[in-house]
Tab-separated table of C-alpha atoms and ligand atoms in Angstrom:
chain	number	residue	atom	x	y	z
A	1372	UNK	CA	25.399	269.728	181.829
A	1373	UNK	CA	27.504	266.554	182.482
A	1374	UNK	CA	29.541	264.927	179.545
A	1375	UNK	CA	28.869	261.515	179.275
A	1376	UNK	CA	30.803	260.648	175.789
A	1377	UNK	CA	34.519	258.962	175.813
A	1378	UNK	CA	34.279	259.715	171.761
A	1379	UNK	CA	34.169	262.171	169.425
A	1380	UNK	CA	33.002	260.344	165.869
A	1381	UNK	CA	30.809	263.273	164.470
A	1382	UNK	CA	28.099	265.873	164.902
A	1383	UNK	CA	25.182	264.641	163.822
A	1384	UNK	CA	24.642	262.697	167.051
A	1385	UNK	CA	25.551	266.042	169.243
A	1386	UNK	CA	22.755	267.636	170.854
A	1387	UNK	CA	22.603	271.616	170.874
A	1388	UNK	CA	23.296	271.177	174.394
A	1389	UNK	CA	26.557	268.983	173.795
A	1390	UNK	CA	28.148	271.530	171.019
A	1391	UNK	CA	27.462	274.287	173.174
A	1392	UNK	CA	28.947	272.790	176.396
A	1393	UNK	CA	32.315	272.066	174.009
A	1394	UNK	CA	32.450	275.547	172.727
A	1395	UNK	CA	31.870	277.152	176.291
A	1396	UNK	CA	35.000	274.635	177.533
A	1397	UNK	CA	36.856	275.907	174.916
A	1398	UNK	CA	36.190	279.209	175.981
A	1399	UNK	CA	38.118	278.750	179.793
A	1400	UNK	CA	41.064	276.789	177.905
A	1401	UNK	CA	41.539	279.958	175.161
A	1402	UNK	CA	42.328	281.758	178.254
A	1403	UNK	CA	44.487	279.561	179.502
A	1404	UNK	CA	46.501	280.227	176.292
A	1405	UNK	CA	47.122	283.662	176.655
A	1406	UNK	CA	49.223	283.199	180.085
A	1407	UNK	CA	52.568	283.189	180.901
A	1408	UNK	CA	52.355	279.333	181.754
A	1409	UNK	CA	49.915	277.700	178.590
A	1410	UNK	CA	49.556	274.242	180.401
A	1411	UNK	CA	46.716	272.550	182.795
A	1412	UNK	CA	47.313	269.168	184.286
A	1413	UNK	CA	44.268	267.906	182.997
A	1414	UNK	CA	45.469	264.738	181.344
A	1415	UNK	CA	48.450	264.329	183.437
A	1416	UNK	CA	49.999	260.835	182.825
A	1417	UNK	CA	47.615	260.192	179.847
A	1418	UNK	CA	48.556	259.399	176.240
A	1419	UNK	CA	47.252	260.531	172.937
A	1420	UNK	CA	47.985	258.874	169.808
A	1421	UNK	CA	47.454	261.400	166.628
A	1422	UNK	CA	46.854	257.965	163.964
A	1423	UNK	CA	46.741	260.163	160.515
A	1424	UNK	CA	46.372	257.713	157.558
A	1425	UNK	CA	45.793	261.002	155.110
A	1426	UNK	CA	47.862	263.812	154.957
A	1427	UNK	CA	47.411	266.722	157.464
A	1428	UNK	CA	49.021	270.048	158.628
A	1429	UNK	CA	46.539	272.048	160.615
A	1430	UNK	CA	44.674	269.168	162.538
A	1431	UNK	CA	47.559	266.912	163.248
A	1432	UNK	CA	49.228	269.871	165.144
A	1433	UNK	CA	46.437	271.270	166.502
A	1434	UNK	CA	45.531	267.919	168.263
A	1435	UNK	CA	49.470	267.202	169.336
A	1436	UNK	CA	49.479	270.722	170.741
A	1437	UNK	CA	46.382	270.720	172.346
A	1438	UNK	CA	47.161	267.480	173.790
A	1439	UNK	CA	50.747	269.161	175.362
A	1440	UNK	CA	48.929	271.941	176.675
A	1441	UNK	CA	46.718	269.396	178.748
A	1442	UNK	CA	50.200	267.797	179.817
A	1443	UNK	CA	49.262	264.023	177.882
A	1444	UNK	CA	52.066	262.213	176.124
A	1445	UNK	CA	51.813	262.647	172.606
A	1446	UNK	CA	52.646	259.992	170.189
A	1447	UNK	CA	52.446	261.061	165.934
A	1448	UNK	CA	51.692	258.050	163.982
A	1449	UNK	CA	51.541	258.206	159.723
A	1450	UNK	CA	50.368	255.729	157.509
A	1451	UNK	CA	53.323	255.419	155.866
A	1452	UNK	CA	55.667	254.999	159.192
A	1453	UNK	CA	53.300	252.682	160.371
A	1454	UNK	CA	52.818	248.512	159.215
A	1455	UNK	CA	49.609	249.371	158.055
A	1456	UNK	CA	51.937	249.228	154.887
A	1457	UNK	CA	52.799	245.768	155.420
A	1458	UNK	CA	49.054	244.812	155.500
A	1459	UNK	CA	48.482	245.232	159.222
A	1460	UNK	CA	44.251	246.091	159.679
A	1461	UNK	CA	43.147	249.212	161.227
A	1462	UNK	CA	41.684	247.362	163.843
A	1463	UNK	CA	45.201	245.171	164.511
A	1464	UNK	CA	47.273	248.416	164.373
A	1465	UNK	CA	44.594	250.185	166.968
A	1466	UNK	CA	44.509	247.247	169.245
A	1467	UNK	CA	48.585	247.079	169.495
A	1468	UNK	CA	47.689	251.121	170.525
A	1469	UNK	CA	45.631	250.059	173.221
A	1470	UNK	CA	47.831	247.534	174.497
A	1471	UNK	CA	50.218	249.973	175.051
A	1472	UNK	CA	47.998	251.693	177.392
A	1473	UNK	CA	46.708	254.648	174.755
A	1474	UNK	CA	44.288	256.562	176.059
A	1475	UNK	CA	43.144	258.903	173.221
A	1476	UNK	CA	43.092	257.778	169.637
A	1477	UNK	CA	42.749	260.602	167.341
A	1478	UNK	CA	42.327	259.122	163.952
A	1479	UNK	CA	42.488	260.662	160.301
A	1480	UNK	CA	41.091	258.265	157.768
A	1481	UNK	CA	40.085	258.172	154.386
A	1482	UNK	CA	37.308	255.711	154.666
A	1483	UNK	CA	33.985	257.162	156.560
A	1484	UNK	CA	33.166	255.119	159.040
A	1485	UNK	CA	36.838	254.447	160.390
A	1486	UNK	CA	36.477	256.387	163.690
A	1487	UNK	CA	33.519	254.380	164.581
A	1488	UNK	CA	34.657	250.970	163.868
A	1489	UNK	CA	37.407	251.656	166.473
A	1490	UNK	CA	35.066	253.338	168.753
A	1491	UNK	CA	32.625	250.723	169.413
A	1492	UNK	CA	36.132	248.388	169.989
A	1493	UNK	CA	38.160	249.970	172.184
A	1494	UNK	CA	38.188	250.966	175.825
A	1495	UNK	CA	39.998	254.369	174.758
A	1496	UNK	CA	38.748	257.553	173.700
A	1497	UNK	CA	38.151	257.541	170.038
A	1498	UNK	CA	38.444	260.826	168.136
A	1499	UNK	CA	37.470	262.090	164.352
A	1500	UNK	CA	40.123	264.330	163.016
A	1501	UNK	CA	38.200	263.919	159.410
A	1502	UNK	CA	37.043	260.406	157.898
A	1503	UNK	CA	36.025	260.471	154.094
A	1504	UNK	CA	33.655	262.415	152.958
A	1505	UNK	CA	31.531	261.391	156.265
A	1506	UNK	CA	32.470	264.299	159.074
A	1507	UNK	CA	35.108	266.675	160.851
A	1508	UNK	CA	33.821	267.364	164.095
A	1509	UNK	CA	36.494	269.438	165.429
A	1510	UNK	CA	36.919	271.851	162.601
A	1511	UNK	CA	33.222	272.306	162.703
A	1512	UNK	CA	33.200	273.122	165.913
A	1513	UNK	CA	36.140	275.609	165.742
A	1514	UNK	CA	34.408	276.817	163.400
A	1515	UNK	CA	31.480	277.914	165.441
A	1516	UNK	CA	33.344	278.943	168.255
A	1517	UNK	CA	35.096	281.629	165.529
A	1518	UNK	CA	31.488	282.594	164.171
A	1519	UNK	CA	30.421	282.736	167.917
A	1520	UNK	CA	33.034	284.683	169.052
A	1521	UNK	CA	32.351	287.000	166.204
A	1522	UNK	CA	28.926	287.480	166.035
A	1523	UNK	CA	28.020	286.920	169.943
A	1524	UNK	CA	25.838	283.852	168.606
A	1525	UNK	CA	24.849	281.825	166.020
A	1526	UNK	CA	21.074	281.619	166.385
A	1527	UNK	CA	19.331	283.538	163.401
A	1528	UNK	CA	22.917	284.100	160.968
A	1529	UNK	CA	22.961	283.493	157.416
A	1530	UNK	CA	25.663	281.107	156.406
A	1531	UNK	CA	26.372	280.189	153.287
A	1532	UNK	CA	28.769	277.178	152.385
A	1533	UNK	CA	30.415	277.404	149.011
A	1534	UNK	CA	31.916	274.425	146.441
A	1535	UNK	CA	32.227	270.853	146.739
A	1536	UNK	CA	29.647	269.749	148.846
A	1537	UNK	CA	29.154	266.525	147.898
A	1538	UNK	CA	32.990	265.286	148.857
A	1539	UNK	CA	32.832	267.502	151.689
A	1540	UNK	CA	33.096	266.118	155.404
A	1541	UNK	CA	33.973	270.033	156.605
A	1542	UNK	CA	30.432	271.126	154.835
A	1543	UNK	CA	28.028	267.804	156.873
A	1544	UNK	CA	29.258	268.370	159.900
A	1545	UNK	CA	29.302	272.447	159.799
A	1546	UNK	CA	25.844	272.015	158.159
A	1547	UNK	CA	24.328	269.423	161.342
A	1548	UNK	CA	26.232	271.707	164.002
A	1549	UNK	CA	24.756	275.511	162.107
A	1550	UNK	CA	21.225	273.786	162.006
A	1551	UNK	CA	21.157	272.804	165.165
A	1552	UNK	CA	21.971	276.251	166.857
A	1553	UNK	CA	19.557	277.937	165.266
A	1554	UNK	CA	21.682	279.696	162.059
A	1555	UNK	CA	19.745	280.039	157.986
A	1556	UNK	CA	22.282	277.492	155.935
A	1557	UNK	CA	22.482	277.973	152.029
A	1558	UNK	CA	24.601	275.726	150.235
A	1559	UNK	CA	25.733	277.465	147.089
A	1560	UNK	CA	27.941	275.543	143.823
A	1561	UNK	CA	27.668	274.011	141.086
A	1562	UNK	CA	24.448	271.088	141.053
A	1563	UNK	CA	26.735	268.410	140.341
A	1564	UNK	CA	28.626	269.371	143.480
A	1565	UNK	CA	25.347	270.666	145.313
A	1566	UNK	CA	22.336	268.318	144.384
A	1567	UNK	CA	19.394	269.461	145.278
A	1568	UNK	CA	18.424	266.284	147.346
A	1569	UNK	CA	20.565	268.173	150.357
A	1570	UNK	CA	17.160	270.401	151.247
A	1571	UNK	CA	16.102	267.228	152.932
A	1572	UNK	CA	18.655	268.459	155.556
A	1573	UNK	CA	17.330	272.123	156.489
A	1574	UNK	CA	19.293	273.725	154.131
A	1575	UNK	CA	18.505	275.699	150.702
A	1576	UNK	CA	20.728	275.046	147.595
A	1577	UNK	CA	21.378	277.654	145.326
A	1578	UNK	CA	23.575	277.318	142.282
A	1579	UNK	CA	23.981	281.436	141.774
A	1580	UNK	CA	26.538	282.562	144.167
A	1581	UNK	CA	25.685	286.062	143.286
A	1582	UNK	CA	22.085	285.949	144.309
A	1583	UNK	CA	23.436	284.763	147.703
A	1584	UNK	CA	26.612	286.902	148.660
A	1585	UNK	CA	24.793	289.525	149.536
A	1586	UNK	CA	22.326	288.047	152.090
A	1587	UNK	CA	24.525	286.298	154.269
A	1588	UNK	CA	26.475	287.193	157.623
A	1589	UNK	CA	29.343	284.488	157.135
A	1590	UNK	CA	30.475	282.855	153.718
A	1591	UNK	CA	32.732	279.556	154.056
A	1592	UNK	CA	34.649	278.492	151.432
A	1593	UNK	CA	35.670	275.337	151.134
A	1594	UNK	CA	38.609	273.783	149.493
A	1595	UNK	CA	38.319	272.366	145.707
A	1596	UNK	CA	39.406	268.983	146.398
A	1597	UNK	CA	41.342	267.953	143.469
A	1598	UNK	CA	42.876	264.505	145.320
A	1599	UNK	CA	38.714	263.982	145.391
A	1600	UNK	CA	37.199	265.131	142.711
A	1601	UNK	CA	35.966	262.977	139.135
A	1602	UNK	CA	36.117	264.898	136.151
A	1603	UNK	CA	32.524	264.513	135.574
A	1604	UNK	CA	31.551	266.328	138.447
A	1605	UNK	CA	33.425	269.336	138.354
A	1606	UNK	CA	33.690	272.139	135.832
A	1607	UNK	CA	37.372	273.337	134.579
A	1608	UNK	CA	39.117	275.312	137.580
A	1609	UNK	CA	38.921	278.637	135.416
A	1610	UNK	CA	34.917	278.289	134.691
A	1611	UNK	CA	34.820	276.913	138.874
A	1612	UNK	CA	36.386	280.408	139.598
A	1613	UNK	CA	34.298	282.039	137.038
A	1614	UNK	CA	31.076	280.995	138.406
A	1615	UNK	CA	31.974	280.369	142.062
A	1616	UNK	CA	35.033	281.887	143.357
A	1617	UNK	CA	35.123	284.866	145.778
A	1618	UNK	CA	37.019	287.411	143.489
A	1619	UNK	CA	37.628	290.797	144.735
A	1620	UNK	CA	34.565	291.530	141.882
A	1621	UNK	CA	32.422	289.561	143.498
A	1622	UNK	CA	32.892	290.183	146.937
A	1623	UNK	CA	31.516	294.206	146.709
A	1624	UNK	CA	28.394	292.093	146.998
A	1625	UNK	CA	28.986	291.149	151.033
A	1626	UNK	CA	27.748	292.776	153.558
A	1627	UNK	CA	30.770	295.101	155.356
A	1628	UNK	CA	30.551	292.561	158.501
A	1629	UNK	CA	30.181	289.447	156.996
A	1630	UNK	CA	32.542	286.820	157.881
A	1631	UNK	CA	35.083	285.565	155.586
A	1632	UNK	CA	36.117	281.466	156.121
A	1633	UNK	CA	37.838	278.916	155.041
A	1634	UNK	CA	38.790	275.362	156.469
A	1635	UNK	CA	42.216	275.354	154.836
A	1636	UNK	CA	44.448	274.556	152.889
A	1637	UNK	CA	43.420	277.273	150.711
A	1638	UNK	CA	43.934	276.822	146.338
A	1639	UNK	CA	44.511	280.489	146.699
A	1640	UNK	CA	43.229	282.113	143.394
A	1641	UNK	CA	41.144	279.454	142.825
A	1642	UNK	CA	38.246	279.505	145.736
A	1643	UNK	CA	39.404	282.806	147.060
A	1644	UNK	CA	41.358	285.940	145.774
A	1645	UNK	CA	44.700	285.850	147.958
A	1646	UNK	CA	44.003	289.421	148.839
A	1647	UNK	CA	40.449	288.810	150.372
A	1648	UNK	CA	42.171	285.576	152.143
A	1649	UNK	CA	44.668	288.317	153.980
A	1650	UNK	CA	41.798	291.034	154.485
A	1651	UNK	CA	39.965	292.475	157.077
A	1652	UNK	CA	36.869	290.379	156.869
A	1653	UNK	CA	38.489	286.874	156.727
A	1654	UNK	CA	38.685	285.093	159.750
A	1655	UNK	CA	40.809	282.198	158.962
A	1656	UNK	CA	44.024	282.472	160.819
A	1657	UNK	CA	41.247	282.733	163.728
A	1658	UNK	CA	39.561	279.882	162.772
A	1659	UNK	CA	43.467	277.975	163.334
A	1660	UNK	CA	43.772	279.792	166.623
A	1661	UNK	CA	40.558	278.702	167.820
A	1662	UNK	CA	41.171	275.413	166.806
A	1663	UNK	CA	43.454	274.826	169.751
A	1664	UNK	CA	41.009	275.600	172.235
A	1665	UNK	CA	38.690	273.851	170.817
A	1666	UNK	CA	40.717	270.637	170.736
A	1667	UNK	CA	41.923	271.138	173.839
A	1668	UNK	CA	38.164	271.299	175.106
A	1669	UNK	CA	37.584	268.206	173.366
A	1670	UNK	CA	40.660	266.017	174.719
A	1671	UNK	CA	39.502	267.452	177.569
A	1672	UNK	CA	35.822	265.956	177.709
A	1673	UNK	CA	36.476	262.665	175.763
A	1674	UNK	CA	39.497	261.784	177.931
A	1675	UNK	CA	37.888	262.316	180.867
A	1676	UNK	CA	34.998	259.954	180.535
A	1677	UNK	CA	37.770	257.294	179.170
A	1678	UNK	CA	39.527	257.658	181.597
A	1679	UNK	CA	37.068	256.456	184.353
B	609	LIG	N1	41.190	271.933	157.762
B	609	LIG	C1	41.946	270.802	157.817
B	609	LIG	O1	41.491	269.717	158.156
B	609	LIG	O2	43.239	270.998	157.433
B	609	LIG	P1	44.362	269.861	157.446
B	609	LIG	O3	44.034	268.895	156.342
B	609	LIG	O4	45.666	270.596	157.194
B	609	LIG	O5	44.340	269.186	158.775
């Protein structure tokens, strides 16, 4: 297929074609990783701004190493270096980008929505690195790519996604991007967190994480997200792990190859027994691994059509 996007806002509006395209062009660049030399001239002469108006540790580097690997120039731009604390708009600060010939905006925002303003406005590339609760392309995609890579494919796996799905942009877009290829979704937590009004998606809720463990091939975690979170929606952090965590207890009930994830950072103890975080079955210091391909595959794409 031909790419035909300069931005990367979310993946509801991916086709199964698209997602799959990305995760085979991440493929070729993982390779590239493992030689001697780690960098392709691809964006040559290009320049990537990593904008991250929330806090960040995997993403932001991910993105700023990916971006070096493809031989761009990478500026890192906070919200708190930037005058966006002297009252400066998004759109102001992102147009002062442009006119200094960025090519790639990679944006972290906590209002959903803020990748897309600045995509329909500039003449760069505009990527989501997470905006709200709205979407996180990228991390749903290297997510994928880790089950894929895994599991040979994704058609006709059981995932289940497990917590705060309501405040979760990691959960919509892993949920639109599973669907799509073909996987079983269950969306397991507590029903303030997991209403049932999300079956309108594809998915099933369940609210008994013990009823579910044992059916699926992967189980993703996600991060209790206390900076997020109203008291009235979320039960005490030792009932949370009572009900929903993935003790060692509870996770006799998985099947010997199912998949282990987690998005980061990880409230270890709290959504996941540190052990089980270090053990065989997890997959998350893959998932950060493959995150750099996938990035790469991404900068790759977008820039490209920007760049025309
Ligand atoms: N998974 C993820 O987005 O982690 P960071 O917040 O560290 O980027």
């Amino acid at each position: 297929m031909r790419w035909s996007r300069k931005d990367l806002v979310g993946i509801r509006e991916l086709s199964a074609e698209e997602i799959t395209f990305v995760l085979d062009t991440a493929a070729a660049f993982k390779q590239v990783g493992t030689r001697d030399v780690k960098k392709v001239p691809a964006l040559r002469g290009k320049t990537l701004v990593n904008f991250f108006v929330e806090p960040s540790t995997r993403t932001r580097t991910s993105f700023e190493l990916a971006a070096k690997r493809l031989s761009a120039d990478v500026i890192n731009i906070s919200a708190t270096t930037s005058s966006l604390t002297k009252g400066e708009t998004l759109k102001d600060t992102a147009k002062i980008l442009e006119a200094n010939h960025a090519d790639i905006i990679v944006l972290r925002h906590s209002s959903a929505g803020a990748p897309q303003f600045l995509a329909e406005r500039l003449r760069a590339s505009v990527i989501n690195a997470g905006d709200g609760a709205h979407e996180h392309p990228t991390q749903a995609l290297l997510d994928l790519y880790t089950i894929r890579e895994r599991r040979g494919s994704i058609a006709g796996l059981h995932v289940a996604i497990v917590g705060d799905i309501l405040f979760s942009r990691v959960a919509r877009s892993n949920i639109f991007a599973l669907l799509k290829l073909g996987a079983r979704v269950t969306l397991v937590g507590p029903s303030t967190l997991v209403p049932r009004v999300f079956e309108r998606l594809g998915v099933t809720v369940s609210h008994c994480i013990d009823e579910v463990l044992p059916t699926v091939d992967v189980v993703h975690l996600l991060r209790v997200q206390h900076e997020r979170q109203r008291k009235e929606y979320f039960p005490g952090i030792g009932e949370y792990i009572r009900l929903f965590g993935l003790t060692k207890a509870r996770a006799k009930l998985l099947k010997a190859d199912c998949l282990i994830m987690h998005p980061g950072p990880i409230n270890r103890g709290v959504e996941i027994d540190s052990d089980l975080a270090d053990g065989v079955q997890s997959v998350i210091l893959a998932q950060v691994t493959n995150g750099l391909a996938v990035r790469m595959a991404v900068l790759y794409l977008c820039g490209g059509i920007a760049s025309r």
